[in-house]
Each structure stands twice: as structure tokens, then as C-alpha cells.
Coordinates of C-alpha atoms in Angstrom, one line a residue:
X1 CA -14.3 5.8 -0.5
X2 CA -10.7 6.8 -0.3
X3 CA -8.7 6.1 2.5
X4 CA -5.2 6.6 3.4
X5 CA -3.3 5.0 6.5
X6 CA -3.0 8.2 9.0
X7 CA -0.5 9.6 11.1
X8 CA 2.1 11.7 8.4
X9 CA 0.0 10.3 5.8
X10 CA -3.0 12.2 6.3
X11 CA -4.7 13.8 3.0
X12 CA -7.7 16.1 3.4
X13 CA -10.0 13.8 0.7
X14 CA -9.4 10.6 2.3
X15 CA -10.0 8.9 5.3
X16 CA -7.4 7.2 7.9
X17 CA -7.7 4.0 8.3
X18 CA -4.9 3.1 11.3
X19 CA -1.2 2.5 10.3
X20 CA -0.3 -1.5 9.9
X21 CA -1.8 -4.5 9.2
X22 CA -3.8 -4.5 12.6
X23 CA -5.1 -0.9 12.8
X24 CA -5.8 -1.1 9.4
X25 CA -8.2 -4.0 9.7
X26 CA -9.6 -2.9 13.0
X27 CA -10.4 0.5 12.1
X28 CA -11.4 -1.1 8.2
X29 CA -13.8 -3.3 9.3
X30 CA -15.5 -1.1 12.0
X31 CA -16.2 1.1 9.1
X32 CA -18.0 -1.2 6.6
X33 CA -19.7 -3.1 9.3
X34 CA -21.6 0.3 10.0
X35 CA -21.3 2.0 6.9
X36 CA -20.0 0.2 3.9
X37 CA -18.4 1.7 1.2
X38 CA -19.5 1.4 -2.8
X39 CA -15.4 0.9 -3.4
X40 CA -12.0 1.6 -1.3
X41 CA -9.0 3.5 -2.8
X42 CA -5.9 3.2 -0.5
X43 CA -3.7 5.3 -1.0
X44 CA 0.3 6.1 0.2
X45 CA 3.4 5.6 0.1
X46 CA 5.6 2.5 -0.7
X47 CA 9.4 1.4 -0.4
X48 CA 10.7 0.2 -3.5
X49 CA 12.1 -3.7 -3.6
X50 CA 14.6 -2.2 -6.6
X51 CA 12.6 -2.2 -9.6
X52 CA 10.8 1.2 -9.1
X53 CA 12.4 4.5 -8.3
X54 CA 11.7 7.2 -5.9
X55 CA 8.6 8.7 -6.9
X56 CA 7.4 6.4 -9.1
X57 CA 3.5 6.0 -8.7
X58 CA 2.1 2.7 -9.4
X59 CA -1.7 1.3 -9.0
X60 CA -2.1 -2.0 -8.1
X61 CA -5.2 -4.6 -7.0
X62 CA -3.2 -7.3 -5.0
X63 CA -1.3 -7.7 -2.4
X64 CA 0.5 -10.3 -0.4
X65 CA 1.9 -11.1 3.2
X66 CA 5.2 -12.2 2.8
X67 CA 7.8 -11.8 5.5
X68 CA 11.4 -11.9 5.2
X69 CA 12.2 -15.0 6.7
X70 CA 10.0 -16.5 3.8
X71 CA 12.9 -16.0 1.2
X72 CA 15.6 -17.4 3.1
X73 CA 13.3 -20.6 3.6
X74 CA 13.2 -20.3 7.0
X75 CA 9.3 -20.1 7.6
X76 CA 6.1 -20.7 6.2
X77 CA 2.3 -19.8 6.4
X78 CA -0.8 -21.8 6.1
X79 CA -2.3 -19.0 5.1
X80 CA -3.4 -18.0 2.0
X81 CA -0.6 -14.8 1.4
X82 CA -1.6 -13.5 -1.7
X83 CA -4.7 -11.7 -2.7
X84 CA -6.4 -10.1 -5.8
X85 CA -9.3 -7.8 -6.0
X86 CA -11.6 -8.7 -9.1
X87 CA -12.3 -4.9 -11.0
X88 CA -11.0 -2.9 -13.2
X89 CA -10.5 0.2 -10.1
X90 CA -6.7 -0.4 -11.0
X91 CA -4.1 -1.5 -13.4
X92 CA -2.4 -4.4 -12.0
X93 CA 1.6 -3.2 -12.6
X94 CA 3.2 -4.9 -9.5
X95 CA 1.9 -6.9 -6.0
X96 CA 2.2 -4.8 -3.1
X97 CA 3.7 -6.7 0.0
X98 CA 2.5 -6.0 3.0
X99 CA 4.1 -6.0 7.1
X100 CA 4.2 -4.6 10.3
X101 CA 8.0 -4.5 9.6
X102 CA 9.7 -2.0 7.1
X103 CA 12.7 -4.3 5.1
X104 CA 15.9 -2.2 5.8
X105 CA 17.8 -5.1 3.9
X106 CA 18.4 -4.5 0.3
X107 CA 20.3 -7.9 -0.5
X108 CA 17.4 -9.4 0.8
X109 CA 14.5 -7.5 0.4
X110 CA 14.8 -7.4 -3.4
X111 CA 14.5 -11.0 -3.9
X112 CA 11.0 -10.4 -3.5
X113 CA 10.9 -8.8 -7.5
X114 CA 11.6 -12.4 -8.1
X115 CA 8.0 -12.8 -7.2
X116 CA 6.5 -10.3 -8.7
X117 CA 6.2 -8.3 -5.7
X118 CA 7.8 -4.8 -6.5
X119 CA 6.8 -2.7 -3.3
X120 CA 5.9 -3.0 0.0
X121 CA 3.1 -1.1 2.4
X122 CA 1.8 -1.8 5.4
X123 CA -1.3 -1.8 5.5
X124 CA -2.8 -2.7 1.5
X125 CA -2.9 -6.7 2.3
X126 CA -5.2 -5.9 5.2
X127 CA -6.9 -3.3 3.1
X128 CA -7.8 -5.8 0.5
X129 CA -8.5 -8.6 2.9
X130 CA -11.3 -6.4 4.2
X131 CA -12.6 -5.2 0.9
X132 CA -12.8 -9.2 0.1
X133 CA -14.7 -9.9 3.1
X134 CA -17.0 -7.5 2.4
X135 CA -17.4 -7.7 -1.3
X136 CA -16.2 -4.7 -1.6
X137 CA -14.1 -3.4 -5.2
X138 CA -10.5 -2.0 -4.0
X139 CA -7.5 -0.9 -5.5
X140 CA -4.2 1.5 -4.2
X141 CA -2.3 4.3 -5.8
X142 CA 0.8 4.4 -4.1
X143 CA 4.1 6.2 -4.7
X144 CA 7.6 5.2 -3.8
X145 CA 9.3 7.9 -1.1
X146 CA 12.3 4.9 -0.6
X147 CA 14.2 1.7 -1.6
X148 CA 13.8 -1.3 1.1
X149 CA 17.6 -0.8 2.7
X150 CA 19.7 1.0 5.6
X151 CA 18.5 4.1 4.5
X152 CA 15.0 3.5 4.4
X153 CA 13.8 5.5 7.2
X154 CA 15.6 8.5 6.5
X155 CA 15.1 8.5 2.9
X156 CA 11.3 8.1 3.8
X157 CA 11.2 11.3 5.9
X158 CA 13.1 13.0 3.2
X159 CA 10.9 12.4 0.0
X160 CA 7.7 12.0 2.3
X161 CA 6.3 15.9 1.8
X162 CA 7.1 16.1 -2.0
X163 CA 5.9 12.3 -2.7
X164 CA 2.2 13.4 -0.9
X165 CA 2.1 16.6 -3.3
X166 CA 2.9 14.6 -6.1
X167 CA 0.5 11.7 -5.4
X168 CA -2.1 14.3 -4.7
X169 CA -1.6 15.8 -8.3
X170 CA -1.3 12.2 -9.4
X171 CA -5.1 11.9 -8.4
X172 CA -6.2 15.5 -9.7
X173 CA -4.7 15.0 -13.0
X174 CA -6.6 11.5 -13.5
X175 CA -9.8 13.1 -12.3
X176 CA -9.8 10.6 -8.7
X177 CA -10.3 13.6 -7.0
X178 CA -11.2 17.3 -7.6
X179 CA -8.9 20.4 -7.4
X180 CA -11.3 22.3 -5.1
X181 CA -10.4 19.1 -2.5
X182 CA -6.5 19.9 -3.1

């Protein structure tokens, strides 16, 4: 199954799934409690920590939870904040960090390539925390509309319409989905 988050990222092959880590996982797990899925695809857009450019596409299988504070040592988690799905859905190019919050601080933010985290998405953590839970294979396909800093927003808005045509022709050309779905 493919799904996307919703709201402006809305594609007529794949399913919305709730935008965040919360709706993501509420919405998620509703689903494959009552009709689960053979695999999940997520797929949508991503702000780049510095190491990717604007509409770069990259597939990934994991995912982590990292929040901001984290990198100036001022908090920590209990938690386990990294995951990995075990298939072969995706190549594994970078770990895709996931908040509720979009990093609009550069200097910051891209100490998280120092990690091996290279973009960030709201909702893929939750995605693959699900898909984990369930025993479910996931992956994403997402492509980069912005870098993490004071222009994130805007830039976002900006590259958002091209970015979902180009991720859509992303998918046809590598045979995810069909051209009569386009």
C-alpha cells in the first residue's frame, strides 16, 4: 500500500495517512488493525539537513526521532530513537528524522549529517514504528522541496507543486506506480 501524509500532499495513488507523528500513527494503526497491508510505501517531501539539494529524491528504510535539543546535549530519551525496517523495499541512502517541529535553524539543524541523518519528515518514524508493530515491510521515497533554515517554510511552498510532479514521475519511471494512475 502506498500512503502519503495528506493535506497538500495528497496524490491520487496513495492513501493519507494524517500529517505528524500523532495522526500518522493514529490513523496508521487504525488501518492495519482492520485491514493490514502486504507492505507500506510512504511517500513526500523532506527538508534537507545540507547534504541533499532541492529536489533530490532519496529512498530510505529508517528513521529516527531526534529533537533539536538532543544536539546541544540538552535532553535525552529513554526511548529507543532509531529504527530500521528489515527488506530490500528501499535503498538505504540516508536516515530520515522525524518531528512534530520543522528545524528552521541551519547552524543547528545540520549537525544532524553528523549522524547520518540527512533529511527530516514528519511523519516516516511513526510510519515505520507502525509497520514494525505489525510486521509489516516499509520503505519511503521522499524528495527534498527545502533546506532545514529561516526559509524553510517559504521555500517549501515554493518547490512543493513541482517536487509532487517530479516524485510522481519518480515513481512512474521505476514502475511503483502506473501512468494510467498519474
Amino acid at each position: 500500500m502506498i500512503i502519503c501524509a495528506g493535506r497538500e500532499e495528497v496524490f491520487n495513488f496513495a492513501q493519507p495517512m494524517g500529517v505528524g507523528l500523532i495522526e500518522s500513527a493514529i490513523n496508521l494503526t487504525r488501518k492495519c488493525l482492520f485491514d493490514k497491508p502486504d507492505y507500506l510505501l510512504f511517500i513526500g517531501t523532506a527538508g534537507s539537513y545540507g547534504e541533499h539539494n532541492i529536489f533530490d529524491i532519496l529512498e530510505s528504510k529508517r528513521a529516527s526521532n531526534i529533537e533539536l535539543s538532543f544536539l546541544n546535549n540538552d535532553s535525552y530519551t529513554p526511548l529507543d530513537n532509531v529504527i530500521e525496517s528489515e527488506n530490500n523495499l528501499a535503498k538505504n541512502d540516508t536516515i530520515v528524522n522525524s518531528s512534530n517541529y520543522i528545524s528552521s535553524n541551519f547552524s543547528l539543524s545540520k549537525n544532524f549529517n553528523a549522524y547520518g541523518i540527512g533529511i527530516e519528515n514528519m511523519e516516516f518514524f511513526s510510519v515505520l514504528q507502525i509497520a514494525k508493530e505489525f510486521e509489516i515491510p516499509a520503505a519511503g521515497i521522499f524528495i527534498v522541496t527545502n533546506y532545514t533554515n529561516e526559509t524553510a517554510h517559504e521555500d517549501f511552498l515554493k518547490n512543493h507543486k513541482e517536487a509532487m510532479s517530479k516524485l510522481t514521475q519518480y515513481l512512474i519511471d521505476k514502475n511503483i506506480i502506473k501512468l494510467t494512475n498519474h
